[in-house]
Coordinates of C-alpha atoms and ligand atoms in Angstrom, one line a residue:
M1 CA 0.2 0.0 0.1
K2 CA 1.5 3.4 -1.1
R3 CA 1.1 6.2 0.9
I4 CA 0.5 10.0 0.0
A5 CA 0.3 12.9 2.7
I6 CA -1.6 16.4 0.7
I7 CA -0.6 19.2 2.6
G8 CA -3.1 21.8 2.6
A9 CA -7.1 21.6 1.5
G10 CA -7.4 24.3 -0.4
I11 CA -8.9 23.7 -3.9
S12 CA -5.7 23.3 -4.8
G13 CA -5.4 20.3 -2.5
L14 CA -8.4 19.3 -2.5
S15 CA -8.6 18.6 -6.1
A16 CA -4.9 16.6 -5.8
A17 CA -7.1 14.4 -3.4
F18 CA -10.1 14.3 -5.9
A19 CA -7.3 12.9 -8.5
L20 CA -6.2 10.6 -5.8
E21 CA -9.7 9.1 -5.0
K22 CA -10.2 8.1 -8.4
Q23 CA -7.0 6.0 -8.5
R24 CA -7.7 4.7 -5.4
R25 CA -11.1 3.5 -6.6
S26 CA -9.5 2.2 -9.9
I27 CA -8.1 -0.3 -7.9
A28 CA -4.5 1.7 -6.8
P29 CA -3.4 0.4 -3.6
L30 CA -2.9 3.8 -2.5
E31 CA -3.9 6.0 0.6
Y32 CA -3.7 9.7 1.4
V33 CA -3.9 11.8 4.2
V34 CA -4.8 15.4 3.5
F35 CA -3.9 17.8 6.2
D36 CA -5.0 21.2 6.9
S37 CA -4.1 24.1 9.1
S38 CA -7.5 25.0 9.6
S39 CA -10.5 23.5 11.2
R40 CA -12.7 23.7 7.8
L41 CA -11.6 22.9 4.7
G42 CA -11.9 24.7 1.1
G43 CA -8.9 27.2 1.8
V44 CA -10.3 30.9 0.9
L45 CA -13.5 29.4 -0.9
V46 CA -16.3 30.0 1.8
T47 CA -19.4 30.8 0.8
D48 CA -21.7 32.5 3.6
H49 CA -26.0 33.1 3.5
V50 CA -26.9 36.2 5.9
N51 CA -30.5 37.9 5.1
G52 CA -31.2 35.9 1.9
C53 CA -28.0 37.1 0.7
Q54 CA -25.3 34.5 -0.7
I55 CA -21.8 36.3 0.4
E56 CA -18.5 35.0 -1.0
A57 CA -16.0 35.6 0.9
G58 CA -12.8 34.4 -1.3
P59 CA -13.5 34.5 -5.6
D60 CA -16.9 34.8 -6.2
S61 CA -16.3 33.6 -9.3
F62 CA -13.7 31.8 -12.5
L63 CA -13.2 32.7 -15.6
T64 CA -15.3 31.1 -18.0
E65 CA -12.5 30.2 -20.8
K66 CA -10.3 28.5 -18.5
P67 CA -11.9 25.3 -18.0
W68 CA -10.4 23.0 -15.4
A69 CA -12.7 23.9 -12.7
S70 CA -16.1 23.8 -14.8
D71 CA -15.0 20.5 -15.5
L72 CA -14.1 19.6 -11.7
C73 CA -17.7 20.6 -11.3
R74 CA -19.2 18.4 -13.9
E75 CA -17.4 15.9 -13.0
I76 CA -18.2 16.2 -9.2
G77 CA -22.1 16.3 -9.7
L78 CA -22.4 20.1 -9.9
G79 CA -22.6 20.8 -14.1
E80 CA -26.5 21.6 -13.7
Q81 CA -25.6 24.1 -10.3
L82 CA -23.0 26.1 -13.1
L83 CA -23.9 29.5 -13.4
G84 CA -22.9 32.2 -16.0
S85 CA -22.2 35.5 -15.1
N86 CA -25.3 37.9 -16.1
D87 CA -23.0 39.7 -19.1
A88 CA -26.3 40.9 -20.6
D89 CA -25.7 43.8 -17.6
R90 CA -21.6 43.5 -17.7
K91 CA -20.2 47.1 -17.4
T92 CA -17.3 48.2 -15.4
Y93 CA -16.2 51.7 -14.2
I94 CA -13.1 53.5 -13.5
L95 CA -12.5 55.7 -10.8
V96 CA -11.1 58.8 -12.8
K97 CA -10.3 62.1 -11.0
G98 CA -13.4 61.5 -8.7
K99 CA -16.1 60.0 -11.8
L100 CA -16.7 56.7 -12.8
V101 CA -15.7 56.4 -16.3
V102 CA -17.3 52.9 -18.2
I103 CA -14.7 50.9 -19.8
P104 CA -15.1 51.5 -23.5
D105 CA -16.8 48.4 -25.5
G106 CA -13.6 46.8 -27.3
L107 CA -11.4 47.1 -25.0
M108 CA -10.0 43.7 -23.8
F109 CA -8.4 43.7 -20.7
M110 CA -6.4 46.9 -21.5
V111 CA -5.9 46.7 -25.3
P112 CA -8.3 48.5 -27.7
T113 CA -9.9 46.8 -30.5
K114 CA -12.7 49.2 -32.0
I115 CA -11.5 52.1 -32.9
L116 CA -14.9 54.9 -32.3
P117 CA -16.0 53.1 -28.9
T118 CA -12.3 53.8 -27.4
V119 CA -11.6 57.0 -29.5
F120 CA -15.0 58.9 -27.9
S121 CA -13.8 57.4 -24.3
P122 CA -13.1 59.9 -21.8
L123 CA -11.1 57.2 -19.7
F124 CA -7.9 58.1 -22.0
S125 CA -6.1 61.4 -22.9
L126 CA -6.1 62.8 -26.3
K127 CA -2.2 61.8 -26.2
T128 CA -3.0 58.2 -25.2
K129 CA -6.1 58.2 -27.9
L130 CA -3.1 58.5 -30.4
R131 CA -0.2 56.5 -28.8
M132 CA -3.2 53.4 -29.4
A133 CA -3.5 55.0 -33.3
R134 CA 0.3 54.7 -33.5
E135 CA 0.5 51.3 -31.3
W136 CA -1.3 50.2 -34.6
F137 CA 2.3 49.9 -36.5
H138 CA 4.2 48.6 -33.6
P139 CA 6.8 46.6 -34.9
P140 CA 7.1 42.8 -33.4
R141 CA 9.7 42.9 -30.6
K142 CA 11.5 39.3 -28.6
A143 CA 12.8 40.6 -25.4
D144 CA 15.5 38.9 -24.0
A145 CA 14.2 38.9 -20.5
D146 CA 11.1 39.3 -18.2
E147 CA 10.2 43.0 -17.3
T148 CA 7.0 44.2 -15.6
V149 CA 3.3 44.1 -17.0
A150 CA 3.4 48.3 -16.3
S151 CA 6.9 48.7 -18.7
L152 CA 5.3 46.5 -21.5
V153 CA 2.2 48.0 -21.5
E154 CA 3.6 51.3 -21.5
R155 CA 6.2 51.2 -24.2
H156 CA 3.0 50.0 -26.2
Y157 CA 0.2 52.3 -24.9
G158 CA 2.2 54.8 -22.3
A159 CA 2.2 56.1 -18.8
E160 CA -2.2 56.8 -18.5
M161 CA -3.0 53.3 -19.5
V162 CA -0.6 51.8 -17.3
D163 CA -2.8 54.4 -14.2
R164 CA -5.8 54.1 -15.5
L165 CA -5.9 49.8 -16.5
A166 CA -3.7 47.8 -15.8
D167 CA -2.9 48.7 -12.9
P168 CA -6.9 48.8 -11.4
L169 CA -7.1 45.8 -13.1
L170 CA -4.1 43.8 -11.7
S171 CA -4.2 45.5 -8.7
G172 CA -8.3 44.2 -8.7
V173 CA -8.1 41.3 -9.5
Y174 CA -5.2 39.8 -7.7
G175 CA -3.9 43.0 -4.9
G176 CA -1.1 43.0 -7.1
D177 CA 1.0 46.1 -8.4
A178 CA 1.5 46.3 -12.1
S179 CA 5.0 47.9 -11.8
Q180 CA 6.1 44.9 -10.1
L181 CA 4.5 41.8 -11.5
S182 CA 6.4 39.9 -14.7
V183 CA 4.5 39.6 -17.9
R184 CA 5.7 36.3 -18.8
A185 CA 4.2 35.3 -15.9
V186 CA 0.7 36.6 -15.6
L187 CA 0.2 38.1 -19.5
P188 CA 1.9 35.1 -21.3
R189 CA 0.0 36.0 -24.4
F190 CA 1.0 39.8 -23.9
A191 CA 5.2 38.8 -24.6
E192 CA 3.8 36.6 -27.1
M193 CA 2.0 38.6 -29.0
E194 CA 4.4 41.7 -29.0
A195 CA 7.3 38.7 -30.0
R196 CA 5.3 37.9 -32.9
H197 CA 3.0 40.5 -34.3
G198 CA 4.2 43.6 -32.7
S199 CA 0.7 45.4 -32.5
L200 CA -1.1 44.2 -29.0
G201 CA -4.1 45.6 -30.4
R202 CA -4.0 44.0 -34.5
A203 CA -2.9 40.8 -32.4
M204 CA -5.7 40.7 -30.4
L205 CA -8.5 41.9 -32.8
A206 CA -6.7 39.2 -35.3
A207 CA -7.3 36.3 -32.3
H208 CA -10.6 37.7 -31.1
K209 CA -11.9 36.9 -34.7
K210 CA -10.9 33.4 -34.8
M211 CA -12.4 32.8 -31.3
A212 CA -14.8 34.4 -32.6
L213 CA -15.9 32.6 -35.6
A214 CA -14.8 29.4 -33.7
A215 CA -17.6 30.1 -31.2
K216 CA -20.5 30.7 -34.2
G217 CA -22.8 33.6 -31.8
S218 CA -22.7 30.8 -28.9
A219 CA -20.6 33.9 -27.2
K220 CA -20.2 32.2 -23.3
P221 CA -20.4 34.4 -19.9
L222 CA -17.2 35.6 -18.8
F223 CA -17.5 34.4 -15.4
T224 CA -18.9 31.2 -14.2
S225 CA -19.6 30.4 -10.6
L226 CA -22.3 27.7 -8.9
R227 CA -26.0 28.3 -7.6
G228 CA -25.2 27.9 -4.1
G229 CA -22.2 30.0 -4.1
M230 CA -18.4 29.0 -4.6
Q231 CA -18.5 26.3 -1.0
Q232 CA -20.5 24.1 -2.8
M233 CA -17.3 23.4 -5.0
V234 CA -15.5 22.2 -1.8
D235 CA -18.1 20.4 -0.3
A236 CA -19.1 17.8 -3.4
L237 CA -15.3 17.1 -3.3
V238 CA -15.5 16.6 0.7
S239 CA -18.3 14.6 0.2
R240 CA -16.4 12.2 -2.5
L241 CA -13.4 11.7 -0.5
P242 CA -13.7 9.6 2.6
E243 CA -13.6 11.1 5.4
S244 CA -11.0 9.1 7.2
S245 CA -8.5 10.6 5.0
F246 CA -9.0 14.5 6.7
R247 CA -7.0 15.5 9.5
P248 CA -8.4 19.4 10.1
N249 CA -6.8 21.5 12.7
T250 CA -3.3 19.9 11.8
P251 CA -0.6 21.9 11.2
V252 CA 2.0 20.7 9.4
Q253 CA 5.4 21.4 11.0
A254 CA 8.6 19.9 8.5
V255 CA 8.7 17.1 5.4
Q256 CA 11.6 15.7 5.8
R257 CA 12.9 13.4 3.5
Q258 CA 13.8 10.1 4.6
D259 CA 16.6 7.7 2.4
S260 CA 18.5 5.5 4.8
G261 CA 17.0 1.6 5.2
Q262 CA 13.3 0.3 3.7
N263 CA 11.6 2.7 4.3
C264 CA 12.7 5.2 1.8
G265 CA 10.0 8.1 1.8
W266 CA 8.9 11.3 3.5
L267 CA 8.1 12.4 6.7
V268 CA 5.7 14.5 7.7
S269 CA 5.4 15.7 11.3
A270 CA 1.8 17.9 12.3
G271 CA 2.3 18.4 16.1
Y272 CA 3.8 15.7 17.9
A273 CA 2.9 12.9 15.9
T274 CA 4.9 12.2 12.6
D275 CA 3.6 10.0 10.1
H276 CA 5.3 8.7 6.9
F277 CA 4.9 8.8 3.6
D278 CA 6.0 7.3 -0.3
A279 CA 5.6 10.4 -1.6
V280 CA 4.1 14.3 -0.3
I281 CA 1.8 16.7 -2.2
V282 CA 2.6 20.6 -0.7
A283 CA -0.8 22.5 -1.1
A284 CA -0.2 25.1 1.2
P285 CA 0.6 28.7 -0.1
A286 CA 4.4 29.0 -1.2
Q287 CA 6.0 30.8 2.4
A288 CA 4.3 27.5 4.3
A289 CA 5.7 25.1 2.1
A290 CA 9.4 27.0 2.6
D291 CA 8.8 26.5 6.3
M292 CA 7.9 23.1 6.0
L293 CA 10.8 22.3 3.6
G294 CA 13.3 24.0 5.4
I295 CA 15.5 21.3 6.9
T296 CA 14.6 19.1 3.8
S297 CA 16.1 21.5 1.2
P298 CA 17.4 25.0 2.3
E299 CA 18.1 25.5 -1.5
L300 CA 14.0 25.4 -2.5
A301 CA 12.7 27.1 0.6
A302 CA 14.9 29.8 -0.2
E303 CA 13.1 30.1 -3.6
L304 CA 9.7 29.6 -2.7
R305 CA 10.3 32.2 0.2
G306 CA 10.8 34.5 -2.6
I307 CA 7.5 34.1 -4.4
Q308 CA 5.7 36.6 -2.6
Y309 CA 2.1 37.0 -1.1
T310 CA -0.4 39.8 -0.9
S311 CA -3.0 40.5 1.6
S312 CA -6.8 41.4 1.2
V313 CA -9.9 42.2 2.8
T314 CA -13.2 42.0 1.4
V315 CA -16.3 43.9 2.8
N316 CA -20.1 43.0 1.8
L317 CA -22.4 45.5 2.5
A318 CA -26.2 45.0 1.7
Y319 CA -28.6 47.6 1.4
D320 CA -32.3 48.1 0.7
G321 CA -34.1 48.7 -2.9
K322 CA -33.2 52.3 -2.8
V323 CA -29.6 52.3 -2.5
R324 CA -30.3 49.1 -5.5
S325 CA -31.6 51.9 -8.4
S326 CA -29.6 54.3 -7.7
L327 CA -26.5 52.8 -8.6
P328 CA -25.3 52.7 -11.9
P329 CA -25.7 49.8 -13.6
G330 CA -23.0 47.1 -13.9
F331 CA -20.6 45.1 -12.4
G332 CA -18.6 47.4 -10.3
F333 CA -15.8 49.7 -10.7
L334 CA -12.3 49.7 -10.5
V335 CA -10.2 52.7 -8.5
P336 CA -6.2 53.5 -10.0
H337 CA -3.8 53.5 -7.6
S338 CA -3.5 57.6 -8.2
E339 CA -6.8 58.5 -7.1
D340 CA -5.9 58.1 -3.5
K341 CA -7.9 55.7 -2.1
R342 CA -7.7 52.8 0.1
M343 CA -10.3 50.0 -1.8
L344 CA -8.9 48.9 -5.1
A345 CA -12.5 48.0 -6.4
A346 CA -16.6 46.9 -5.2
T347 CA -18.5 44.6 -7.9
F348 CA -22.2 45.3 -7.6
V349 CA -22.9 41.3 -6.6
H350 CA -26.8 42.0 -7.2
T351 CA -26.0 42.8 -11.2
K352 CA -23.2 40.6 -11.6
F353 CA -25.3 37.0 -10.2
P354 CA -28.2 38.5 -9.8
H355 CA -29.8 35.3 -7.8
R356 CA -27.4 36.2 -4.6
A357 CA -29.7 39.2 -3.6
P358 CA -33.2 39.4 -2.9
P359 CA -34.4 41.4 -5.9
D360 CA -35.2 44.1 -3.1
R361 CA -31.6 44.3 -2.2
A362 CA -28.2 45.7 -3.2
L363 CA -25.4 43.6 -2.6
L364 CA -21.6 45.3 -2.8
R365 CA -18.5 43.4 -2.5
C366 CA -15.5 45.9 -2.3
F367 CA -11.3 45.0 -1.5
I368 CA -9.0 47.0 0.3
G369 CA -5.7 46.3 1.0
G370 CA -2.9 44.4 -1.9
A371 CA 0.8 45.3 -2.8
R372 CA 0.8 48.7 -1.6
N373 CA -1.5 48.7 1.6
E374 CA -0.9 45.3 3.7
Q375 CA -1.7 47.3 6.8
V376 CA -5.1 47.2 6.3
L377 CA -5.3 44.0 7.4
Q378 CA -4.7 44.9 11.1
L379 CA -7.2 47.9 11.7
P380 CA -10.0 47.0 13.5
E381 CA -13.9 45.9 12.0
E382 CA -15.7 49.1 12.5
E383 CA -12.3 51.1 11.5
I384 CA -12.3 49.3 7.7
V385 CA -15.8 49.5 6.9
S386 CA -15.8 53.0 8.7
I387 CA -12.9 53.4 5.5
V388 CA -15.2 51.7 2.6
R389 CA -18.5 53.7 3.6
Q390 CA -16.7 57.1 3.1
E391 CA -15.1 56.0 -0.1
L392 CA -18.6 54.4 -1.0
R393 CA -20.2 57.8 -0.2
Q394 CA -17.2 60.3 -2.2
I395 CA -17.5 57.6 -5.1
L396 CA -20.9 56.8 -5.2
G397 CA -23.2 59.3 -3.2
L398 CA -24.1 56.5 -1.3
T399 CA -24.6 58.0 2.7
A400 CA -27.7 55.5 3.9
D401 CA -26.5 52.6 6.7
P402 CA -26.1 49.0 5.6
L403 CA -28.6 46.9 6.1
F404 CA -25.4 44.5 7.4
A405 CA -21.6 44.1 6.7
R406 CA -19.6 41.1 6.8
I407 CA -15.5 41.4 7.0
Y408 CA -13.7 38.5 5.6
R409 CA -10.0 39.2 6.3
W410 CA -7.1 36.7 3.7
P411 CA -3.6 37.5 5.4
R412 CA -1.5 36.5 1.8
A413 CA -3.3 34.4 0.1
M414 CA -2.3 36.1 -3.0
A415 CA 0.3 34.9 -4.8
Q416 CA 2.4 37.8 -6.6
Y417 CA 5.1 36.7 -9.8
G418 CA 6.8 38.9 -10.0
V419 CA 9.8 39.6 -12.7
G420 CA 11.7 36.7 -12.9
H421 CA 8.7 33.7 -11.8
L422 CA 10.0 31.6 -14.8
D423 CA 13.4 31.0 -14.3
R424 CA 12.5 30.6 -10.4
L425 CA 9.7 28.4 -11.2
Q426 CA 12.6 26.4 -13.4
R427 CA 15.2 26.6 -10.5
I428 CA 12.3 24.8 -8.3
E429 CA 11.7 22.0 -10.6
N430 CA 15.8 21.4 -10.4
L431 CA 15.4 21.3 -7.2
L432 CA 12.6 19.0 -7.0
N433 CA 14.0 16.3 -9.9
Q434 CA 16.5 16.1 -6.7
L435 CA 13.7 14.6 -3.9
P436 CA 11.6 12.3 -6.0
G437 CA 8.0 12.1 -4.5
L438 CA 8.1 15.5 -3.7
T439 CA 5.5 17.8 -5.8
L440 CA 3.8 21.1 -5.1
A441 CA 0.9 22.6 -5.7
G442 CA -0.9 26.0 -5.2
N443 CA -1.6 29.8 -6.1
G444 CA 2.3 30.1 -6.1
Y445 CA 2.8 28.6 -9.4
R446 CA 1.8 28.9 -12.9
G447 CA -1.7 30.7 -11.7
I448 CA -3.4 32.2 -9.2
G449 CA -7.3 31.7 -10.5
V450 CA -9.3 29.1 -8.7
P451 CA -9.3 26.9 -12.6
D452 CA -5.2 26.9 -12.5
C453 CA -5.6 25.5 -8.8
V454 CA -7.9 23.4 -10.2
R455 CA -5.4 21.8 -12.7
S456 CA -2.5 22.3 -10.2
G457 CA -4.4 19.9 -8.2
S458 CA -4.4 17.2 -10.1
E459 CA -1.2 17.9 -12.3
A460 CA 0.3 16.9 -8.4
A461 CA -1.2 13.9 -7.7
N462 CA -0.6 12.9 -11.1
R463 CA 3.1 13.7 -10.9
A464 CA 3.0 12.1 -7.2
L465 CA 1.3 8.4 -9.0
S466 CA 3.8 8.5 -11.7
A467 CA 6.6 9.0 -9.1
L468 CA 5.1 5.7 -7.4
G469 CA 4.8 3.8 -10.5
L470 CA 1.0 3.5 -10.3
I471 CA 0.4 5.9 -13.5
A472 CA 2.7 5.9 -16.4
E473 CA 2.6 9.9 -17.3
K474 CA 4.9 12.2 -15.9
P475 CA 3.4 16.0 -16.1
Q476 CA 5.4 19.3 -15.0
L477 CA 6.5 20.0 -11.3
A478 CA 5.6 22.6 -9.3
S479 CA 2.0 22.6 -11.5
Ligands
FAD1 C1 -10.2 37.2 -1.6 C2 -10.2 36.7 -2.7 C3 -10.5 36.4 -3.9 C4 -10.1 35.9 -4.8 N1 -10.7 36.2 -6.3 C5 -10.8 34.9 -7.2 C6 -11.6 35.1 -8.5 O1 -12.7 35.5 -8.5 N2 -11.7 34.0 -9.1 C7 -10.8 33.2 -9.0 O2 -10.5 32.4 -10.4 N3 -9.6 33.5 -8.2 C8 -9.6 34.1 -7.3 N4 -9.2 34.5 -6.1 C9 -7.6 33.2 -6.4 C10 -8.7 31.9 -6.1 O3 -9.0 31.8 -4.9 C11 -7.0 31.1 -5.3 O4 -5.7 31.3 -5.5 C12 -7.2 29.5 -5.0 O5 -8.5 29.5 -4.7 C13 -6.0 29.0 -3.7 O6 -6.3 28.0 -3.5 P1 -4.8 27.3 -2.4 O7 -5.9 25.4 -2.5 O8 -3.8 26.7 -3.8 O9 -5.1 28.1 -1.7 P2 -5.6 28.5 -0.2 O10 -6.8 28.6 -0.6 O11 -4.6 29.7 0.4 O12 -5.4 27.2 0.6 C14 -4.2 26.5 1.2 C15 -5.0 25.9 2.5 O13 -3.2 25.2 3.1 C16 -3.4 25.6 4.5 N5 -2.3 25.9 5.3 C17 -1.4 26.9 5.2 N6 0.1 26.5 6.0 C18 -0.2 25.1 6.1 C19 -0.3 24.0 7.0 N7 1.6 24.2 7.5 N8 0.0 22.5 7.4 C20 -1.3 22.5 6.8 N9 -2.3 23.4 6.1 C21 -1.7 24.1 5.6 C22 -4.5 26.6 4.5 O14 -5.3 26.4 5.9 C23 -5.3 26.6 3.7 O15 -6.5 25.7 3.6 C24 -9.2 34.8 -4.9 C25 -8.8 35.5 -3.6 C26 -8.8 36.0 -2.0 C27 -8.1 35.8 -1.6

């Protein structure tokens, strides 16, 4: 009987466990144990229900174009529960000089693909609009080295595009900072498009036309979620795994290689107990992985420690129907750093996913924190609510008292792929090659969104199974 430890029961660890469970059921001689330091399973996936509102404490949905999360949902019986965002009302605003300005139609991420809406948009100055026209003739350029997202975007569209779009998009979604994040790790398509086509605008338009042709009018919603909330995914996964395999409330302190004698493998120490395993999947955040692996491989631990994480707070505020009808239509807004606010973004949940709030309620989900505002995590709850309410007053003129507020703090939960991240992954892979049976999964490596974490977990499981000779394939390390 082969034994595999999974450390971390977030969506990465649970996806790994589900992949192992499938093998176990197909009569592989296999047993696995899932450790988590927390009393609840699922990591940052948490859904609460308050007064008829469905509140997502962590992720609220995932990108539809990345298939792994939806595929997993179908596999665990949640196909009927998958639900697209209400894209008929999709509209996102950017705060510019204190006013909300809608992102013009045809702007794909930050690349304009339609001329007229961009030309008439007040989001950009005339200077930036002229830069956009010039960008069309940008020559192909193969960069020798990695660079920040900000530097690539600025080269194409100028600094205003970084300030008004690139940075708020990255900080609103990932709590990141465009002047720190690696273009090759975060926006690899941009680096490829520049190398092949030169102009991002031309490349994006060509790709968009191809996709539209392939989709033939069956446009998919941008985001997908679950009717009962993201927690449904966790509950369905957990219900398909043997209860005896879980060790909640069990923080792992060390994972050490055992090289001698017949018992070659891994020792996992949690509390006063140490258990022997043939393979280990570390699906905890990279910083926690570094702490566990410090004795086994100081070099690996140092590389893992180099992957930075930012913290964030989600503040959910519910209001009555009067507020709902006073809010601008759309999914919400993003706040550029230059606007000097603490809030990074706000989602109008009742529009993006209407089933999450009764028709006579408005539900707002606001983000604060991120790379530039870590200290917000330490503030008392009342102060956080007061900051958010003050900024909502300034931005939306919203003065009403909320019916209720729910705050969730996520310390060091969002990995930030800095410049050189892919080189770091290569070094990690080389180090893992010397440590057979050890695999990493999670948002610290090749994608921070839920679908990437699902993929990462199941690839890590396959890697562990392959190391033990239980399956043939050998997917990439540190997925
Ligand atoms: C507020 C917020 C909003 C987000 N929004 C979206 C979104 O809308 N769409 C999207 O696709 N993605 C979103 N993300 C990103 C995505 O949710 C995460 O990247 C992903 O869920 C991470 O999953 P994970 O399993 O890798 O890590 P986690 O969920 O962080 O799980 C790691 C687990 O490891 C455990 N652990 C840590 N140390 C130890 C230890 N020593 N021993 C044992 N266990 C340990 C932790 O308790 C935790 O359960 C969001 C993230 C946050 C925080």
